[in-house]
mmCIF file with all atom_site columns, C-alpha atoms in Angstrom:
data_model
loop_
_atom_site.group_PDB
_atom_site.id
_atom_site.type_symbol
_atom_site.label_atom_id
_atom_site.label_alt_id
_atom_site.label_comp_id
_atom_site.label_asym_id
_atom_site.label_entity_id
_atom_site.label_seq_id
_atom_site.pdbx_PDB_ins_code
_atom_site.Cartn_x
_atom_site.Cartn_y
_atom_site.Cartn_z
_atom_site.occupancy
_atom_site.B_iso_or_equiv
_atom_site.pdbx_formal_charge
_atom_site.auth_seq_id
_atom_site.auth_comp_id
_atom_site.auth_asym_id
_atom_site.auth_atom_id
_atom_site.pdbx_PDB_model_num
ATOM 1  C CA . MET A 1 1  ? 10.226  -1.702  19.222  1.00 55.00 ? 1  MET A CA 1
ATOM 2  C CA . ARG A 1 2  ? 10.098  -4.302  16.478  1.00 69.00 ? 2  ARG A CA 1
ATOM 3  C CA . LYS A 1 3  ? 10.837  -3.231  12.930  1.00 82.00 ? 3  LYS A CA 1
ATOM 4  C CA . ILE A 1 4  ? 7.938   -3.793  10.531  1.00 88.00 ? 4  ILE A CA 1
ATOM 5  C CA . GLU A 1 5  ? 9.074   -5.617  7.416   1.00 93.00 ? 5  GLU A CA 1
ATOM 6  C CA . PHE A 1 6  ? 7.059   -5.474  4.228   1.00 96.00 ? 6  PHE A CA 1
ATOM 7  C CA . GLU A 1 7  ? 7.178   -7.922  1.349   1.00 96.00 ? 7  GLU A CA 1
ATOM 8  C CA . GLU A 1 8  ? 7.610   -6.699  -2.209  1.00 95.00 ? 8  GLU A CA 1
ATOM 9  C CA . ASN A 1 9  ? 3.914   -7.087  -3.079  1.00 96.00 ? 9  ASN A CA 1
ATOM 10 C CA . GLU A 1 10 ? 2.966   -5.091  0.018   1.00 97.00 ? 10 GLU A CA 1
ATOM 11 C CA . TYR A 1 11 ? 5.237   -2.278  -1.142  1.00 96.00 ? 11 TYR A CA 1
ATOM 12 C CA . LEU A 1 12 ? 3.455   -2.433  -4.506  1.00 96.00 ? 12 LEU A CA 1
ATOM 13 C CA . VAL A 1 13 ? 0.075   -2.043  -2.794  1.00 96.00 ? 13 VAL A CA 1
ATOM 14 C CA . MET A 1 14 ? 1.278   0.961   -0.802  1.00 97.00 ? 14 MET A CA 1
ATOM 15 C CA . ALA A 1 15 ? 2.805   2.579   -3.869  1.00 96.00 ? 15 ALA A CA 1
ATOM 16 C CA . MET A 1 16 ? -0.336  2.000   -5.913  1.00 95.00 ? 16 MET A CA 1
ATOM 17 C CA . PHE A 1 17 ? -2.551  3.722   -3.348  1.00 96.00 ? 17 PHE A CA 1
ATOM 18 C CA . GLU A 1 18 ? -0.045  6.174   -1.895  1.00 95.00 ? 18 GLU A CA 1
ATOM 19 C CA . GLY A 1 19 ? -1.632  9.287   -0.488  1.00 94.00 ? 19 GLY A CA 1
ATOM 20 C CA . GLU A 1 20 ? -0.345  12.366  1.275   1.00 94.00 ? 20 GLU A CA 1
ATOM 21 C CA . ASN A 1 21 ? 0.565   10.389  4.412   1.00 96.00 ? 21 ASN A CA 1
ATOM 22 C CA . ARG A 1 22 ? 0.199   6.983   6.104   1.00 97.00 ? 22 ARG A CA 1
ATOM 23 C CA . GLN A 1 23 ? -3.406  7.528   7.180   1.00 97.00 ? 23 GLN A CA 1
ATOM 24 C CA . ASP A 1 24 ? -4.450  8.758   3.732   1.00 97.00 ? 24 ASP A CA 1
ATOM 25 C CA . THR A 1 25 ? -2.765  5.765   2.099   1.00 97.00 ? 25 THR A CA 1
ATOM 26 C CA . MET A 1 26 ? -4.527  3.366   4.477   1.00 97.00 ? 26 MET A CA 1
ATOM 27 C CA . GLU A 1 27 ? -7.877  4.968   3.686   1.00 97.00 ? 27 GLU A CA 1
ATOM 28 C CA . LYS A 1 28 ? -7.294  4.609   -0.052  1.00 97.00 ? 28 LYS A CA 1
ATOM 29 C CA . ILE A 1 29 ? -6.366  0.949   0.379   1.00 97.00 ? 29 ILE A CA 1
ATOM 30 C CA . ALA A 1 30 ? -9.429  0.379   2.577   1.00 97.00 ? 30 ALA A CA 1
ATOM 31 C CA . GLU A 1 31 ? -11.651 1.736   -0.207  1.00 97.00 ? 31 GLU A CA 1
ATOM 32 C CA . VAL A 1 32 ? -10.739 -1.218  -2.465  1.00 96.00 ? 32 VAL A CA 1
ATOM 33 C CA . VAL A 1 33 ? -11.410 -3.923  0.129   1.00 96.00 ? 33 VAL A CA 1
ATOM 34 C CA . PRO A 1 34 ? -15.075 -4.435  -0.902  1.00 96.00 ? 34 PRO A CA 1
ATOM 35 C CA . PHE A 1 35 ? -13.943 -4.949  -4.497  1.00 97.00 ? 35 PHE A CA 1
ATOM 36 C CA . VAL A 1 36 ? -11.326 -7.610  -3.695  1.00 97.00 ? 36 VAL A CA 1
ATOM 37 C CA . GLU A 1 37 ? -13.032 -9.575  -0.912  1.00 96.00 ? 37 GLU A CA 1
ATOM 38 C CA . ASP A 1 38 ? -13.660 -12.546 -3.211  1.00 96.00 ? 38 ASP A CA 1
ATOM 39 C CA . ASP A 1 39 ? -10.115 -12.597 -4.621  1.00 96.00 ? 39 ASP A CA 1
ATOM 40 C CA . THR A 1 40 ? -8.173  -15.258 -2.718  1.00 96.00 ? 40 THR A CA 1
ATOM 41 C CA . GLU A 1 41 ? -4.809  -13.717 -3.671  1.00 96.00 ? 41 GLU A CA 1
ATOM 42 C CA . ILE A 1 42 ? -5.396  -9.976  -3.550  1.00 96.00 ? 42 ILE A CA 1
ATOM 43 C CA . TYR A 1 43 ? -7.582  -9.797  -0.442  1.00 98.00 ? 43 TYR A CA 1
ATOM 44 C CA . PRO A 1 44 ? -5.022  -11.352 1.945   1.00 98.00 ? 44 PRO A CA 1
ATOM 45 C CA . LEU A 1 45 ? -2.311  -9.134  0.438   1.00 97.00 ? 45 LEU A CA 1
ATOM 46 C CA . VAL A 1 46 ? -4.350  -5.995  0.981   1.00 97.00 ? 46 VAL A CA 1
ATOM 47 C CA . MET A 1 47 ? -5.258  -7.016  4.520   1.00 97.00 ? 47 MET A CA 1
ATOM 48 C CA . THR A 1 48 ? -1.699  -7.902  5.606   1.00 97.00 ? 48 THR A CA 1
ATOM 49 C CA . THR A 1 49 ? -0.496  -4.608  4.153   1.00 98.00 ? 49 THR A CA 1
ATOM 50 C CA . MET A 1 50 ? -3.110  -2.738  6.191   1.00 97.00 ? 50 MET A CA 1
ATOM 51 C CA . VAL A 1 51 ? -2.262  -4.603  9.404   1.00 97.00 ? 51 VAL A CA 1
ATOM 52 C CA . LYS A 1 52 ? 1.442   -3.844  9.014   1.00 97.00 ? 52 LYS A CA 1
ATOM 53 C CA . MET A 1 53 ? 0.745   -0.203  8.155   1.00 97.00 ? 53 MET A CA 1
ATOM 54 C CA . LYS A 1 54 ? -1.278  0.187   11.364  1.00 96.00 ? 54 LYS A CA 1
ATOM 55 C CA . CYS A 1 55 ? 1.819   -0.887  13.319  1.00 95.00 ? 55 CYS A CA 1
ATOM 56 C CA . LEU A 1 56 ? 4.023   1.561   11.431  1.00 94.00 ? 56 LEU A CA 1
ATOM 57 C CA . SER A 1 57 ? 4.592   5.071   12.729  1.00 93.00 ? 57 SER A CA 1
ATOM 58 C CA . ASP A 1 58 ? 3.931   8.067   10.512  1.00 95.00 ? 58 ASP A CA 1
ATOM 59 C CA . GLU A 1 59 ? 7.631   8.871   10.619  1.00 94.00 ? 59 GLU A CA 1
ATOM 60 C CA . ALA A 1 60 ? 8.605   5.353   9.524   1.00 94.00 ? 60 ALA A CA 1
ATOM 61 C CA . PHE A 1 61 ? 6.085   5.507   6.668   1.00 95.00 ? 61 PHE A CA 1
ATOM 62 C CA . GLU A 1 62 ? 7.576   8.792   5.465   1.00 95.00 ? 62 GLU A CA 1
ATOM 63 C CA . LYS A 1 63 ? 10.999  7.119   5.298   1.00 94.00 ? 63 LYS A CA 1
ATOM 64 C CA . LEU A 1 64 ? 9.782   4.288   3.055   1.00 94.00 ? 64 LEU A CA 1
ATOM 65 C CA . ASP A 1 65 ? 11.057  4.529   -0.508  1.00 93.00 ? 65 ASP A CA 1
ATOM 66 C CA . LEU A 1 66 ? 8.071   3.531   -2.615  1.00 94.00 ? 66 LEU A CA 1
ATOM 67 C CA . GLU A 1 67 ? 9.450   4.984   -5.841  1.00 92.00 ? 67 GLU A CA 1
ATOM 68 C CA . PRO A 1 68 ? 10.834  1.666   -7.173  1.00 92.00 ? 68 PRO A CA 1
ATOM 69 C CA . TYR A 1 69 ? 7.391   0.107   -6.694  1.00 92.00 ? 69 TYR A CA 1
ATOM 70 C CA . ARG A 1 70 ? 5.338   2.703   -8.536  1.00 88.00 ? 70 ARG A CA 1
ATOM 71 C CA . GLN A 1 71 ? 3.837   1.426   -11.752 1.00 79.00 ? 71 GLN A CA 1
ATOM 72 C CA . ASP A 1 72 ? 4.263   3.522   -14.867 1.00 63.00 ? 72 ASP A CA 1
ATOM 73 C CA . VAL A 1 73 ? 0.856   4.542   -16.087 1.00 51.00 ? 73 VAL A CA 1
ATOM 74 C CA . GLU A 1 74 ? 0.828   5.884   -19.593 1.00 49.00 ? 74 GLU A CA 1
ATOM 75 C CA . GLU A 1 75 ? -1.844  8.427   -20.287 1.00 47.00 ? 75 GLU A CA 1
ATOM 76 C CA . GLU A 1 76 ? -3.707  8.213   -23.545 1.00 47.00 ? 76 GLU A CA 1
ATOM 77 C CA . THR A 1 77 ? -3.229  11.200  -25.782 1.00 50.00 ? 77 THR A CA 1
ATOM 78 C CA . GLU A 1 78 ? -5.867  12.006  -28.293 1.00 48.00 ? 78 GLU A CA 1
#
């Protein structure tokens, strides 16, 4: 079986929309597709990430280390 290799930006997409498991993450990514269809940079990135994720097993997804790709989101405190 061929190893699926992700590019850095694809890891960023997965980390941004990471869910409980591979399927949940794919569903969250799929939800943004209608909003990025006209973006010539983001749309292909999202689609290639989805295609690669479909070829990935659940076990292989669980082994991915997405921590370095998570963006720090500061919450506003009022």
